CSV table of C-alpha atoms in Angstrom, one decimal:
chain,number,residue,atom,x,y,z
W,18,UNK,CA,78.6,77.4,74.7
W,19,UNK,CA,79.1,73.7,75.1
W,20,UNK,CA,79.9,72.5,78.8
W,21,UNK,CA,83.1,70.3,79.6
W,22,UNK,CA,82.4,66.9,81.3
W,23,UNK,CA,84.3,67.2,83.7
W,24,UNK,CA,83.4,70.6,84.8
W,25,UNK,CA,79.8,69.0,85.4
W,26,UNK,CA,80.4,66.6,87.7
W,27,UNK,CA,82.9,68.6,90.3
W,28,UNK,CA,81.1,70.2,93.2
W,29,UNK,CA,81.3,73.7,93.4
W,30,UNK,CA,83.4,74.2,96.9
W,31,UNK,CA,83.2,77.0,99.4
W,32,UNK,CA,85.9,78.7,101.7
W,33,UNK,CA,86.2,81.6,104.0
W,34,UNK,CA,88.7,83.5,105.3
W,35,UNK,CA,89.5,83.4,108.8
W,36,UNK,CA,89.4,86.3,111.1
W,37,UNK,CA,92.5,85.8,112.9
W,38,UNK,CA,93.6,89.2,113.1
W,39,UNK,CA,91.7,92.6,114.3
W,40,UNK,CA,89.5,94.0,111.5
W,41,UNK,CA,89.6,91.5,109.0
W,42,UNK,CA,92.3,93.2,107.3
W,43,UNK,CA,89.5,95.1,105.2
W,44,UNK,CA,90.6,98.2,104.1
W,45,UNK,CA,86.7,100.1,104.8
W,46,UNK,CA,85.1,102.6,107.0
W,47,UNK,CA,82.3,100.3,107.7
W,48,UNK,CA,82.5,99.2,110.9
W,49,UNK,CA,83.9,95.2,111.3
W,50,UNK,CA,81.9,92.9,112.5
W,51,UNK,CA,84.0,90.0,113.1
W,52,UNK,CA,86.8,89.5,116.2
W,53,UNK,CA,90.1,87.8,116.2
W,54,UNK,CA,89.7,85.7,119.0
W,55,UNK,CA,90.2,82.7,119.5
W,56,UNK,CA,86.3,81.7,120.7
W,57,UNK,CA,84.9,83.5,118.1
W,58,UNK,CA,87.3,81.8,115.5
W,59,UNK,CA,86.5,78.7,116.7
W,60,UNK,CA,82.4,79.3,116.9
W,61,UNK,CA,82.8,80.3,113.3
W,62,UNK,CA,84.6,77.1,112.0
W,63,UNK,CA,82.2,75.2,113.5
W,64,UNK,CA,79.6,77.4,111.8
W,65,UNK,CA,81.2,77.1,108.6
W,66,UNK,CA,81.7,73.4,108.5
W,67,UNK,CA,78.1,72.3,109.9
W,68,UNK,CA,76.6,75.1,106.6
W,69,UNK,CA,78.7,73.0,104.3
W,70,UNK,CA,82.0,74.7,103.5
W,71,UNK,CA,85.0,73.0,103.3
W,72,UNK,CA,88.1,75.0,103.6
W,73,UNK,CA,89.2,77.9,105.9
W,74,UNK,CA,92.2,80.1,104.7
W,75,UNK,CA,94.0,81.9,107.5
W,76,UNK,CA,95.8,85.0,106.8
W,77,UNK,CA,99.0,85.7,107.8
W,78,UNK,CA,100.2,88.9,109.2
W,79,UNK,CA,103.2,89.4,111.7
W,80,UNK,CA,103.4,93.2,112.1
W,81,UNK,CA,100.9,95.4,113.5
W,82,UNK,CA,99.8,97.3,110.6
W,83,UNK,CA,97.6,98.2,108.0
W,84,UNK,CA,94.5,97.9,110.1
W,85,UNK,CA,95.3,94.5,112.1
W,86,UNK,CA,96.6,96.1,115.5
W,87,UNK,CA,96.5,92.0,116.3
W,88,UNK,CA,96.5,89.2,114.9
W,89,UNK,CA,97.0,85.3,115.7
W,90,UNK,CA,99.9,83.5,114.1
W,91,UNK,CA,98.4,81.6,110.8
W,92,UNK,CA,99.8,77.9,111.4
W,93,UNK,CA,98.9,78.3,115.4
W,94,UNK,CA,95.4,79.6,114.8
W,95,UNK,CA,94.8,76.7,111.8
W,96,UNK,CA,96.3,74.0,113.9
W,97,UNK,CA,93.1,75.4,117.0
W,98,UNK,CA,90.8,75.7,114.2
W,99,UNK,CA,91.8,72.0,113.1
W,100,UNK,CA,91.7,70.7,116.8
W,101,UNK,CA,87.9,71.9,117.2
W,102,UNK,CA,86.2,71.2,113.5
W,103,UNK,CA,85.8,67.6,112.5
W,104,UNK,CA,86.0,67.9,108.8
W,105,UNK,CA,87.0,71.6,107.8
W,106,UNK,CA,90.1,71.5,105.7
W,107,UNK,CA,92.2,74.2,107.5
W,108,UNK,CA,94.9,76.3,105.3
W,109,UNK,CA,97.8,78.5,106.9
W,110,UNK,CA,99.6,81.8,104.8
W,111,UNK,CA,102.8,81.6,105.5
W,112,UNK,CA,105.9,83.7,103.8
W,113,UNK,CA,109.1,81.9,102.6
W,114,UNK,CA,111.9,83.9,104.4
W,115,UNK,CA,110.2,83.7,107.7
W,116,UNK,CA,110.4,80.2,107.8
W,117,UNK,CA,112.7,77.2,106.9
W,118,UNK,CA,110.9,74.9,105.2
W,119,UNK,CA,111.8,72.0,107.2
W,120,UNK,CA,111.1,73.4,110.0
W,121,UNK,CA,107.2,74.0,108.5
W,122,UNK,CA,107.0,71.3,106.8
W,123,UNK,CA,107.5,69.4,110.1
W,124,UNK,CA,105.0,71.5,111.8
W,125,UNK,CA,102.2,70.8,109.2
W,126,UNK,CA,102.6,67.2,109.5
W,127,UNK,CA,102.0,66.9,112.9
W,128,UNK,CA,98.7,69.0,112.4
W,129,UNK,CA,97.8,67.0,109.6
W,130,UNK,CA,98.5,64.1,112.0
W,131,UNK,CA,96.0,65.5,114.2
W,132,UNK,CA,93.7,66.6,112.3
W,133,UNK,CA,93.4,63.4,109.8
W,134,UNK,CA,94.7,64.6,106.7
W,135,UNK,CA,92.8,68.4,106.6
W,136,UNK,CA,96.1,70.6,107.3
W,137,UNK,CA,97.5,72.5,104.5
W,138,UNK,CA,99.6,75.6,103.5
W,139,UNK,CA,99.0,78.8,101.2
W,140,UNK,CA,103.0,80.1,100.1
W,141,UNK,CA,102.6,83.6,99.6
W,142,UNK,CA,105.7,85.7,98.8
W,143,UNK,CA,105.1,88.8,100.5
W,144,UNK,CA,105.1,92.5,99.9
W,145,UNK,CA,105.4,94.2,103.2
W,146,UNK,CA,109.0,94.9,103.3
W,147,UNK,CA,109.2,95.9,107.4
W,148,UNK,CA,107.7,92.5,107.9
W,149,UNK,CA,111.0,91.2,106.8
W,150,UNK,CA,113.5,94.4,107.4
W,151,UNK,CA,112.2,94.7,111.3
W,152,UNK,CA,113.0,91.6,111.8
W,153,UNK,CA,116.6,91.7,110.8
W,154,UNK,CA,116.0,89.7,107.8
W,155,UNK,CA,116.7,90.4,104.0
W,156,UNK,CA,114.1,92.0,101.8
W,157,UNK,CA,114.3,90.6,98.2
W,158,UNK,CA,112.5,92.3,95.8
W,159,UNK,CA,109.7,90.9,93.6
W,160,UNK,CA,110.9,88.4,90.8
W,161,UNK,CA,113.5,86.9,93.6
W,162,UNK,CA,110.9,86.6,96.4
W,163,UNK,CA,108.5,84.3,93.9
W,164,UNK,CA,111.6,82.2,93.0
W,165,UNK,CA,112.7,81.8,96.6
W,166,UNK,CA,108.6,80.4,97.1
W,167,UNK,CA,109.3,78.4,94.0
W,168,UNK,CA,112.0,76.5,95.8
W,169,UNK,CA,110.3,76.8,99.5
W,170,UNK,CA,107.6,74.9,97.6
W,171,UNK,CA,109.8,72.2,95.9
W,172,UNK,CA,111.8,71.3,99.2
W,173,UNK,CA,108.4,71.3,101.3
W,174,UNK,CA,106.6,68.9,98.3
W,175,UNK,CA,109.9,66.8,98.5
W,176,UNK,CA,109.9,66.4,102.4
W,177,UNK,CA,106.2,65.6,102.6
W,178,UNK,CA,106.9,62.7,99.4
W,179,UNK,CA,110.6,61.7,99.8
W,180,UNK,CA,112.8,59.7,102.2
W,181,UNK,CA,116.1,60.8,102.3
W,182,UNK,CA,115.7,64.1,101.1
W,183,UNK,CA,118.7,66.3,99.1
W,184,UNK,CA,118.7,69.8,98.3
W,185,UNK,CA,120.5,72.5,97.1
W,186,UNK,CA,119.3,75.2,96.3
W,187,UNK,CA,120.2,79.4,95.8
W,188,UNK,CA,117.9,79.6,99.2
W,189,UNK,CA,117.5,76.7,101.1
W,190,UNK,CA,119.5,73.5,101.8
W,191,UNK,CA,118.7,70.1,102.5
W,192,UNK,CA,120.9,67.3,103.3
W,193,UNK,CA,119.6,63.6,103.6
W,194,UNK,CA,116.6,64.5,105.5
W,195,UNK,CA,113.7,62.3,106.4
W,196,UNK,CA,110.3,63.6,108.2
W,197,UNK,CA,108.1,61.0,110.0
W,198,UNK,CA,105.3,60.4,110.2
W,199,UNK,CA,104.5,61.7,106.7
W,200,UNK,CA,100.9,62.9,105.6
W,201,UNK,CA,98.1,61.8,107.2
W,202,UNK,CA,96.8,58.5,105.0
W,203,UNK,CA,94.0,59.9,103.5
W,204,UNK,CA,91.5,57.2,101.5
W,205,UNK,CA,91.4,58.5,97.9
């Protein structure tokens, strides 16, 4: 087994998920240990940047269900979790469908404003239909929910790159839009 060079010189990194809704979403009969408050959210980021990790994912979940009777929104809790860390790169779930992308992409650059550069999103396509269907909106199945993410992703990347910004797309439209500020300058 030979080892690539490259491989050898990137730091392993470490991440945890964040507890923002009740019981972890863990599918167990073991009692949870964890709460989905916001003090003990915060206490844990704190926690979890002074041991050395360096990213915190926050779920998202919008209907009571499946075990998370509550739960904190995932860009509101991240944008918090941001506001009290110093270094802790903070990423928020969010579904395509449920929001325009403008709109987030707006949204995370003011907390990557805030936070100096350590704000970021994890597109996920869904699979709980009511979240979509109780909310009045259109459930697509699976092969047209990841393309509909395909181009959420393209017109977010766009707007966080791009002045000017056109799109048009079989799910979302853009037309000679420019956010600002853009990203946080972050020295590479």
């Amino acid at each position: 087994m030979t080892d690539s060079p490259s491989l050898l010189h990137e730091p392993l990194r470490f991440a945890y998920w964040v507890p923002n809704v009740s019981g972890g979403l863990v599918v167990s009969n073991i009692e949870q240990r964890t709460s989905w408050d916001y003090e003990y959210n915060v206490r844990l980021a704190q926690t979890a940047e002074r041991v050395g990790f360096e990213y915190a994912l926050s779920q998202v979940r919008y209907l009571s269900s499946y075990g998370a009777a509550q739960q904190h929104e995932s860009t509101s809790i991240s944008l918090a979790l941001l506001l009290a860390t110093e270094r802790l790169k903070v990423i928020a779930a969010v579904h395509p469908g449920l929001w325009e992308p403008a709109v987030l992409a707006k949204y995370i650059l003011t907390a990557d404003q805030f936070s100096h550069g350590r704000a970021a999103v994890n597109v996920v396509s869904g699979w709980f239909k009511d979240e979509y269907t109780k909310l009045g909106l259109p459930w697509l199945e699976h092969d047209e929910r990841y393309r509909r993410s395909a181009e959420f992703i393209e017109v977010l990347r766009a707007l966080w790159t791009e002045e000017n910004v056109d799109f048009h797309g079989d799910f979302y439209r853009v037309n000679d839009f420019t956010l600002r500020p853009g990203p946080y300058p972050v020295e590479g």
